[in-house]
């Protein structure tokens, strides 16, 4: 496994590769990430993983400085999983005008996203998805455009809105890249694996799977025929709030457009974001209704 820090070395390492399967990450890898690497391994391609905590997608009051950085352990996990190349650029490598004293990327050309990026997670995290999409496009440029003809990028379904936005960006910008979605990996109690779970206290960790269970109850209610989506969202929000959660949103949406669900939609997704203390957890469940 090659560990590469610069764009120049990366282009040299990938120049002879015909097929690349790419898994972008921010490190602090858990079994959910490794499952994405395993999916990449099935593509018969050179498996490239990036580890980069992207300042551009963190708001001023977010956890950029305390975001867990565990490079040595990550590299061991990636080696065991069979990754071929790991790209671990510095901030200066990704953002040539980066100012370390203020964490300012000085990236003045960014991806302008449709309004869906300001909803759900985007409502609580202004600019987050534009920063995410911008770095993903930069990584795509560095990883894919060294001669490879087959280009696959893999993203987890846990970040459903992120996946939706990336697919839309690839479509609207005509990027010759196939996007593949990997399933959410869960703990035995249902909690979706996330690097942020490490912030939870033991008591919060016990409570955390309730978000997934609450979304599951909502799915059951819709499957049983309830169509009063707004009331269901409010009910679930109140239920979690009574148990001490601070809910950002609970929302039933079309899985195809990410617009608020209507009675005509059959492919649905229920998404939620809520805080245990200062830790913000997100989760979602996709489901399909039978036509009447
Ligand atoms: O999902 C993540 O870890 C990040 O948003 C990504 C896609 C690596 C971009 O920084």
XYZ file of C-alpha atoms and ligand atoms in Angstrom:
302
model
C 0.000 0.000 0.000
C 1.415 3.377 -1.036
C 0.858 6.381 1.225
C 1.061 9.605 -0.749
C 0.979 13.200 0.462
C 1.284 15.316 -2.688
C -0.785 15.745 -5.829
C 2.329 15.344 -7.952
C 3.267 11.961 -6.426
C -0.364 10.884 -6.694
C -0.507 11.606 -10.416
C 2.715 9.624 -10.898
C 1.418 6.671 -8.855
C -1.888 6.560 -10.767
C -0.590 7.313 -14.278
C -0.589 3.656 -15.334
C -3.962 2.761 -13.796
C -6.815 2.024 -16.178
C -9.448 1.607 -13.500
C -9.739 3.427 -10.183
C -12.213 2.903 -7.355
C -12.026 5.847 -4.971
C -13.256 6.161 -1.371
C -12.969 9.715 0.000
C -12.862 9.960 3.815
C -11.942 12.324 6.616
C -10.134 9.524 8.477
C -10.852 8.140 11.967
C -11.916 5.068 10.087
C -14.459 2.614 11.463
C -16.063 -0.544 10.114
C -18.440 1.562 7.986
C -15.520 3.039 6.045
C -13.848 -0.349 5.726
C -17.069 -1.730 4.249
C -16.821 0.988 1.557
C -13.208 -0.026 0.866
C -14.345 -3.653 0.584
C -16.987 -2.548 -1.928
C -14.253 -0.715 -3.866
C -12.212 -3.943 -3.849
C -14.978 -5.732 -5.771
C -14.578 -3.306 -8.702
C -11.404 -4.871 -10.068
C -9.650 -1.524 -9.918
C -6.852 0.263 -8.118
C -8.414 1.185 -4.757
C -7.570 4.735 -3.700
C -8.642 6.112 -0.314
C -8.203 9.752 0.678
C -7.911 10.938 4.257
C -8.414 14.672 4.532
C -10.256 16.671 7.189
C -11.619 19.396 4.952
C -11.680 22.824 6.642
C -13.981 24.207 3.953
C -16.928 22.059 5.071
C -16.748 23.015 8.771
C -18.569 26.066 10.124
C -16.891 28.511 12.525
C -18.496 26.881 15.594
C -18.026 23.284 14.490
C -15.578 20.582 15.524
C -12.743 21.111 12.988
C -9.967 21.429 15.566
C -11.173 18.531 17.721
C -12.172 16.288 14.802
C -10.432 12.964 15.578
C -7.189 12.440 13.628
C -5.923 8.867 13.898
C -3.677 8.454 10.853
C -1.501 5.547 12.049
C -4.488 3.409 13.072
C -6.303 4.357 9.847
C -3.359 3.250 7.714
C -3.217 -0.108 9.498
C -6.930 -0.671 8.865
C -6.601 0.292 5.198
C -3.620 -1.988 4.722
C -5.564 -4.888 6.244
C -8.551 -4.068 3.993
C -6.351 -4.160 0.894
C -6.325 -0.490 -0.211
C -3.688 0.167 -2.865
C -3.073 3.900 -2.480
C -3.867 6.244 0.413
C -3.788 9.968 -0.298
C -3.215 12.069 2.840
C -2.713 15.631 1.597
C -2.010 18.593 3.856
C -4.333 21.594 3.875
C -1.709 23.487 1.826
C -1.677 20.714 -0.771
C -5.446 20.869 -1.209
C -5.728 24.640 -0.825
C -2.613 26.390 -2.149
C -3.516 29.672 -0.387
C -4.390 28.020 2.949
C -3.751 30.175 6.025
C -2.984 27.884 8.992
C -3.328 30.645 11.593
C -7.019 31.158 10.763
C -7.810 27.843 9.009
C -8.955 29.951 6.068
C -8.716 27.981 2.825
C -8.961 31.116 0.644
C -10.840 28.915 -1.827
C -12.803 31.603 -3.639
C -14.055 29.342 -6.430
C -16.572 26.960 -4.911
C -19.468 24.810 -6.027
C -22.765 26.650 -6.019
C -25.430 24.108 -5.084
C -29.214 24.042 -5.527
C -31.483 24.974 -2.616
C -31.661 21.394 -1.320
C -28.174 22.041 0.095
C -29.687 24.627 2.455
C -32.282 22.223 3.838
C -32.037 19.333 6.329
C -28.354 19.217 7.436
C -27.645 22.310 5.331
C -30.049 24.402 7.431
C -28.001 23.847 10.584
C -24.673 23.877 8.733
C -24.659 26.800 6.266
C -22.001 26.341 3.571
C -21.256 22.769 4.634
C -22.393 21.066 1.446
C -20.741 23.596 -0.840
C -17.449 23.042 1.028
C -17.952 19.278 0.825
C -18.805 19.307 -2.895
C -15.864 21.596 -3.641
C -13.327 19.320 -1.976
C -14.884 16.226 -3.542
C -14.565 17.777 -7.002
C -10.936 18.708 -6.265
C -10.238 15.150 -5.090
C -11.956 13.716 -8.174
C -9.672 15.872 -10.344
C -6.558 14.717 -8.510
C -7.483 11.029 -8.340
C -9.292 10.303 -11.586
C -7.794 12.446 -14.295
C -4.375 10.834 -14.671
C -5.429 8.556 -17.520
C -7.844 6.072 -15.888
C -10.761 5.106 -18.145
C -12.905 3.461 -15.465
C -13.690 5.824 -12.601
C -15.827 4.775 -9.656
C -16.332 6.749 -6.448
C -17.975 5.246 -3.384
C -19.982 7.136 -0.745
C -21.903 5.875 2.289
C -25.705 5.985 2.433
C -25.524 7.206 6.028
C -24.846 10.669 4.613
C -27.893 10.458 2.367
C -28.070 14.173 1.567
C -24.334 14.258 0.788
C -24.736 11.266 -1.546
C -27.718 12.941 -3.226
C -25.759 16.176 -3.769
C -22.702 14.349 -5.147
C -24.844 12.370 -7.598
C -26.499 15.612 -8.696
C -23.131 17.369 -9.089
C -21.759 14.499 -11.178
C -24.865 14.570 -13.378
C -25.107 18.339 -13.772
C -21.369 18.874 -14.345
C -21.162 15.889 -16.746
C -18.387 14.295 -14.716
C -17.415 10.944 -16.255
C -17.501 9.179 -12.899
C -19.783 6.423 -11.613
C -21.085 7.003 -8.089
C -21.799 3.910 -6.019
C -23.565 3.941 -2.646
C -22.464 1.725 0.237
C -24.916 0.585 2.921
C -24.846 2.075 6.402
C -22.956 -0.120 8.829
C -24.593 -0.318 12.250
C -23.621 -1.385 15.758
C -25.526 -4.399 17.135
C -27.970 -1.975 18.824
C -28.726 -0.212 15.524
C -26.575 2.911 15.996
C -25.147 3.999 12.644
C -21.357 3.949 12.756
C -19.861 7.426 12.646
C -16.598 9.064 13.611
C -18.625 11.392 15.833
C -19.889 8.470 17.984
C -16.525 8.700 19.720
C -17.647 11.992 21.315
C -20.562 10.266 23.126
C -20.401 9.560 26.865
C -21.339 5.976 27.911
C -24.866 7.143 28.839
C -25.291 9.009 25.543
C -24.033 5.975 23.644
C -26.801 3.901 25.256
C -29.413 6.482 24.237
C -28.002 7.116 20.735
C -29.645 4.125 18.920
C -33.037 5.605 19.778
C -32.753 7.960 16.808
C -32.681 4.984 14.425
C -35.502 3.257 16.313
C -37.629 6.426 16.178
C -37.066 6.696 12.417
C -38.022 3.007 12.139
C -41.341 3.647 13.929
C -42.010 6.500 11.513
C -41.344 4.221 8.556
C -43.748 1.635 10.012
C -46.462 4.277 10.394
C -46.108 5.384 6.755
C -46.060 1.771 5.562
C -49.292 1.207 7.513
C -50.926 3.940 5.480
C -50.440 7.190 7.382
C -50.060 10.115 5.027
C -50.108 12.973 7.545
C -46.362 13.359 7.140
C -46.022 16.717 8.929
C -47.871 15.385 11.981
C -45.685 12.274 12.046
C -42.534 14.388 11.860
C -43.760 16.576 14.739
C -44.718 13.514 16.801
C -41.259 11.959 16.390
C -39.572 15.289 17.160
C -41.627 15.660 20.353
C -40.929 12.059 21.376
C -37.155 12.549 21.072
C -37.259 16.009 22.667
C -39.037 14.586 25.735
C -36.169 12.121 26.075
C -33.585 14.912 26.154
C -32.605 15.064 22.483
C -32.243 18.397 20.721
C -33.753 17.697 17.332
C -32.524 19.560 14.229
C -35.007 17.897 11.912
C -37.060 14.796 11.274
C -38.223 14.714 7.681
C -40.007 12.374 5.301
C -38.804 12.987 1.747
C -38.855 11.531 -1.715
C -35.732 9.363 -2.020
C -35.551 10.354 -5.683
C -35.768 14.159 -5.448
C -35.197 14.795 -1.732
C -38.233 17.077 -1.852
C -40.793 16.765 0.968
C -42.760 13.551 0.415
C -46.145 13.657 -1.263
C -48.826 10.970 -1.407
C -47.711 10.177 -4.962
C -44.166 9.191 -3.926
C -43.395 5.498 -3.548
C -39.647 5.676 -2.968
C -39.202 7.456 0.314
C -36.537 8.242 2.844
C -36.960 9.366 6.404
C -34.059 11.425 7.669
C -33.179 12.764 11.084
C -30.514 14.813 12.810
C -30.505 15.291 16.555
C -28.056 16.063 19.305
C -27.056 14.126 22.373
C -25.319 16.854 24.378
C -23.009 18.576 21.904
C -22.779 15.570 19.572
C -24.904 15.799 16.463
C -26.009 12.433 15.090
C -27.663 11.825 11.729
C -29.404 8.784 10.327
C -31.909 7.804 7.660
C -33.970 4.870 6.399
C -34.928 4.410 2.765
C -38.081 2.469 1.998
C -40.506 1.732 -0.811
C -44.309 1.720 -0.644
C -46.389 -0.678 -2.702
C -48.548 1.061 -5.332
C -52.288 1.066 -4.435
O -18.185 12.063 4.181
C -17.061 12.539 4.418
O -16.259 11.965 5.155
C -16.684 13.873 3.780
O -17.788 14.711 3.683
C -15.995 13.715 2.418
C -16.933 13.113 1.389
C -14.759 12.849 2.563
C -15.572 15.094 1.896
O -14.703 15.743 2.772
